């Protein structure tokens, strides 16, 4: 699922995302920068849509901290929506297992 991929990449590589946004050097490849910017944009949009107050509060943080906090809150939004999107208990379990395995893979 694309949503999961973006969220996992942001949460799993939050330091990399911050580096690609905050540094002006060309040490990282343009593909990595593009993936990081797409992931960061996805996370910001997800938090903005799911919790406007949290979105506004995060904007008050220093820029270097914003991206990591947006990633964590986007992940939180994804996890909290699992039971709303899946009506059968087995589907809910599978989604939680997916996230467990995904986090184990990046951590």
PDB file of C-alpha atoms in Angstrom:
ATOM      1  CA  UNK A   1       0.000   0.000   0.000  1.00  0.00           C
ATOM      2  CA  UNK A   2       1.429   3.379  -1.015  1.00  0.00           C
ATOM      3  CA  UNK A   3       0.220   5.086   2.148  1.00  0.00           C
ATOM      4  CA  UNK A   4       2.059   2.598   4.299  1.00  0.00           C
ATOM      5  CA  UNK A   5       5.249   2.908   2.243  1.00  0.00           C
ATOM      6  CA  UNK A   6       5.382   6.687   2.595  1.00  0.00           C
ATOM      7  CA  UNK A   7       4.594   6.611   6.286  1.00  0.00           C
ATOM      8  CA  UNK A   8       7.104   3.894   7.033  1.00  0.00           C
ATOM      9  CA  UNK A   9       9.834   5.603   5.059  1.00  0.00           C
ATOM     10  CA  UNK A  10       9.212   8.838   6.919  1.00  0.00           C
ATOM     11  CA  UNK A  11       9.079   7.276  10.353  1.00  0.00           C
ATOM     12  CA  UNK A  12      11.899   4.857   9.678  1.00  0.00           C
ATOM     13  CA  UNK A  13      14.221   7.398   8.104  1.00  0.00           C
ATOM     14  CA  UNK A  14      13.099  10.572   9.843  1.00  0.00           C
ATOM     15  CA  UNK A  15      16.689  11.741  10.328  1.00  0.00           C
ATOM     16  CA  UNK A  16      17.329  11.243   6.620  1.00  0.00           C
ATOM     17  CA  UNK A  17      14.228  13.236   5.742  1.00  0.00           C
ATOM     18  CA  UNK A  18      15.319  16.068   8.000  1.00  0.00           C
ATOM     19  CA  UNK A  19      18.811  16.063   6.500  1.00  0.00           C
ATOM     20  CA  UNK A  20      17.510  16.217   2.946  1.00  0.00           C
ATOM     21  CA  UNK A  21      15.278  19.158   3.776  1.00  0.00           C
ATOM     22  CA  UNK A  22      17.710  21.099   5.933  1.00  0.00           C
ATOM     23  CA  UNK A  23      20.990  20.716   4.051  1.00  0.00           C
ATOM     24  CA  UNK A  24      21.918  22.540   0.890  1.00  0.00           C
ATOM     25  CA  UNK A  25      24.735  20.214  -0.197  1.00  0.00           C
ATOM     26  CA  UNK A  26      24.344  17.770  -3.054  1.00  0.00           C
ATOM     27  CA  UNK A  27      25.745  14.745  -1.193  1.00  0.00           C
ATOM     28  CA  UNK A  28      22.556  12.682  -1.437  1.00  0.00           C
ATOM     29  CA  UNK A  29      21.129  11.465  -4.700  1.00  0.00           C
ATOM     30  CA  UNK A  30      18.224  13.297  -6.272  1.00  0.00           C
ATOM     31  CA  UNK A  31      16.130  10.123  -6.157  1.00  0.00           C
ATOM     32  CA  UNK A  32      16.495   9.905  -2.359  1.00  0.00           C
ATOM     33  CA  UNK A  33      15.646  13.596  -2.011  1.00  0.00           C
ATOM     34  CA  UNK A  34      12.559  13.141  -4.162  1.00  0.00           C
ATOM     35  CA  UNK A  35      11.413  10.100  -2.154  1.00  0.00           C
ATOM     36  CA  UNK A  36      12.014  11.978   1.090  1.00  0.00           C
ATOM     37  CA  UNK A  37      10.150  15.058  -0.073  1.00  0.00           C
ATOM     38  CA  UNK A  38       7.199  12.985  -1.297  1.00  0.00           C
ATOM     39  CA  UNK A  39       7.106  11.105   2.017  1.00  0.00           C
ATOM     40  CA  UNK A  40       7.325  14.319   4.023  1.00  0.00           C
ATOM     41  CA  UNK A  41       4.606  15.985   1.951  1.00  0.00           C
ATOM     42  CA  UNK A  42       2.365  12.957   2.380  1.00  0.00           C
ATOM     43  CA  UNK A  43       2.828  13.005   6.158  1.00  0.00           C
ATOM     44  CA  UNK A  44       2.152  16.738   6.431  1.00  0.00           C
ATOM     45  CA  UNK A  45      -1.024  16.409   4.348  1.00  0.00           C
ATOM     46  CA  UNK A  46      -2.243  13.412   6.342  1.00  0.00           C
ATOM     47  CA  UNK A  47      -1.826  15.217   9.669  1.00  0.00           C
ATOM     48  CA  UNK A  48      -3.433  18.358   8.252  1.00  0.00           C
ATOM     49  CA  UNK A  49      -6.498  16.384   7.137  1.00  0.00           C
ATOM     50  CA  UNK A  50      -6.813  14.130  10.168  1.00  0.00           C
ATOM     51  CA  UNK A  51      -6.093  16.574  13.006  1.00  0.00           C
ATOM     52  CA  UNK A  52      -6.067  20.278  12.152  1.00  0.00           C
ATOM     53  CA  UNK A  53      -5.195  21.368  15.712  1.00  0.00           C
ATOM     54  CA  UNK A  54      -2.165  19.061  15.842  1.00  0.00           C
ATOM     55  CA  UNK A  55      -1.098  20.289  12.416  1.00  0.00           C
ATOM     56  CA  UNK A  56      -1.179  23.907  13.566  1.00  0.00           C
ATOM     57  CA  UNK A  57       0.657  23.082  16.790  1.00  0.00           C
ATOM     58  CA  UNK A  58       3.440  21.285  14.894  1.00  0.00           C
ATOM     59  CA  UNK A  59       3.929  24.351  12.710  1.00  0.00           C
ATOM     60  CA  UNK A  60       4.992  26.206  15.855  1.00  0.00           C
ATOM     61  CA  UNK A  61       7.961  23.854  16.321  1.00  0.00           C
ATOM     62  CA  UNK A  62      11.389  24.633  14.845  1.00  0.00           C
ATOM     63  CA  UNK A  63      11.624  23.538  11.186  1.00  0.00           C
ATOM     64  CA  UNK A  64      14.193  20.821  11.960  1.00  0.00           C
ATOM     65  CA  UNK A  65      11.782  19.150  14.388  1.00  0.00           C
ATOM     66  CA  UNK A  66       8.610  19.564  12.334  1.00  0.00           C
ATOM     67  CA  UNK A  67       9.281  16.823   9.806  1.00  0.00           C
ATOM     68  CA  UNK A  68       9.983  14.144  12.398  1.00  0.00           C
ATOM     69  CA  UNK A  69       6.896  15.120  14.403  1.00  0.00           C
ATOM     70  CA  UNK A  70       4.746  15.145  11.254  1.00  0.00           C
ATOM     71  CA  UNK A  71       6.006  11.641  10.396  1.00  0.00           C
ATOM     72  CA  UNK A  72       5.204  10.285  13.850  1.00  0.00           C
ATOM     73  CA  UNK A  73       1.755  11.879  13.861  1.00  0.00           C
ATOM     74  CA  UNK A  74       1.006  10.571  10.370  1.00  0.00           C
ATOM     75  CA  UNK A  75       1.944   7.094  11.569  1.00  0.00           C
ATOM     76  CA  UNK A  76      -0.329   7.580  14.583  1.00  0.00           C
ATOM     77  CA  UNK A  77      -3.182   8.596  12.278  1.00  0.00           C
ATOM     78  CA  UNK A  78      -2.661   5.509  10.129  1.00  0.00           C
ATOM     79  CA  UNK A  79      -2.703   3.201  13.171  1.00  0.00           C
ATOM     80  CA  UNK A  80      -5.758   4.854  14.696  1.00  0.00           C
ATOM     81  CA  UNK A  81      -7.735   4.455  11.461  1.00  0.00           C
ATOM     82  CA  UNK A  82      -7.200   0.705  11.203  1.00  0.00           C
ATOM     83  CA  UNK A  83     -10.355  -0.278  13.063  1.00  0.00           C
ATOM     84  CA  UNK A  84     -12.414   2.318  11.158  1.00  0.00           C
ATOM     85  CA  UNK A  85     -11.383   0.987   7.747  1.00  0.00           C
ATOM     86  CA  UNK A  86     -11.588  -2.720   8.489  1.00  0.00           C
ATOM     87  CA  UNK A  87     -14.888  -4.122   9.668  1.00  0.00           C
ATOM     88  CA  UNK A  88     -13.882  -7.717  10.278  1.00  0.00           C
ATOM     89  CA  UNK A  89     -11.662  -8.618  13.200  1.00  0.00           C
ATOM     90  CA  UNK A  90      -9.402 -10.717  10.992  1.00  0.00           C
ATOM     91  CA  UNK A  91      -8.806  -7.745   8.674  1.00  0.00           C
ATOM     92  CA  UNK A  92      -7.942  -5.549  11.655  1.00  0.00           C
ATOM     93  CA  UNK A  93      -5.460  -8.154  12.886  1.00  0.00           C
ATOM     94  CA  UNK A  94      -3.865  -8.411   9.450  1.00  0.00           C
ATOM     95  CA  UNK A  95      -3.387  -4.662   9.256  1.00  0.00           C
ATOM     96  CA  UNK A  96      -1.759  -4.571  12.694  1.00  0.00           C
ATOM     97  CA  UNK A  97       0.469  -7.483  11.680  1.00  0.00           C
ATOM     98  CA  UNK A  98       1.429  -5.611   8.525  1.00  0.00           C
ATOM     99  CA  UNK A  99       2.543  -2.591  10.571  1.00  0.00           C
ATOM    100  CA  UNK A 100       4.392  -4.755  13.079  1.00  0.00           C
ATOM    101  CA  UNK A 101       6.291  -6.510  10.319  1.00  0.00           C
ATOM    102  CA  UNK A 102       6.964  -3.250   8.476  1.00  0.00           C
ATOM    103  CA  UNK A 103       8.388  -1.615  11.576  1.00  0.00           C
ATOM    104  CA  UNK A 104      10.494  -4.672  12.354  1.00  0.00           C
ATOM    105  CA  UNK A 105      11.860  -4.541   8.803  1.00  0.00           C
ATOM    106  CA  UNK A 106      13.069  -0.958   9.119  1.00  0.00           C
ATOM    107  CA  UNK A 107      14.170  -1.124  12.757  1.00  0.00           C
TER     108      UNK A 107
END
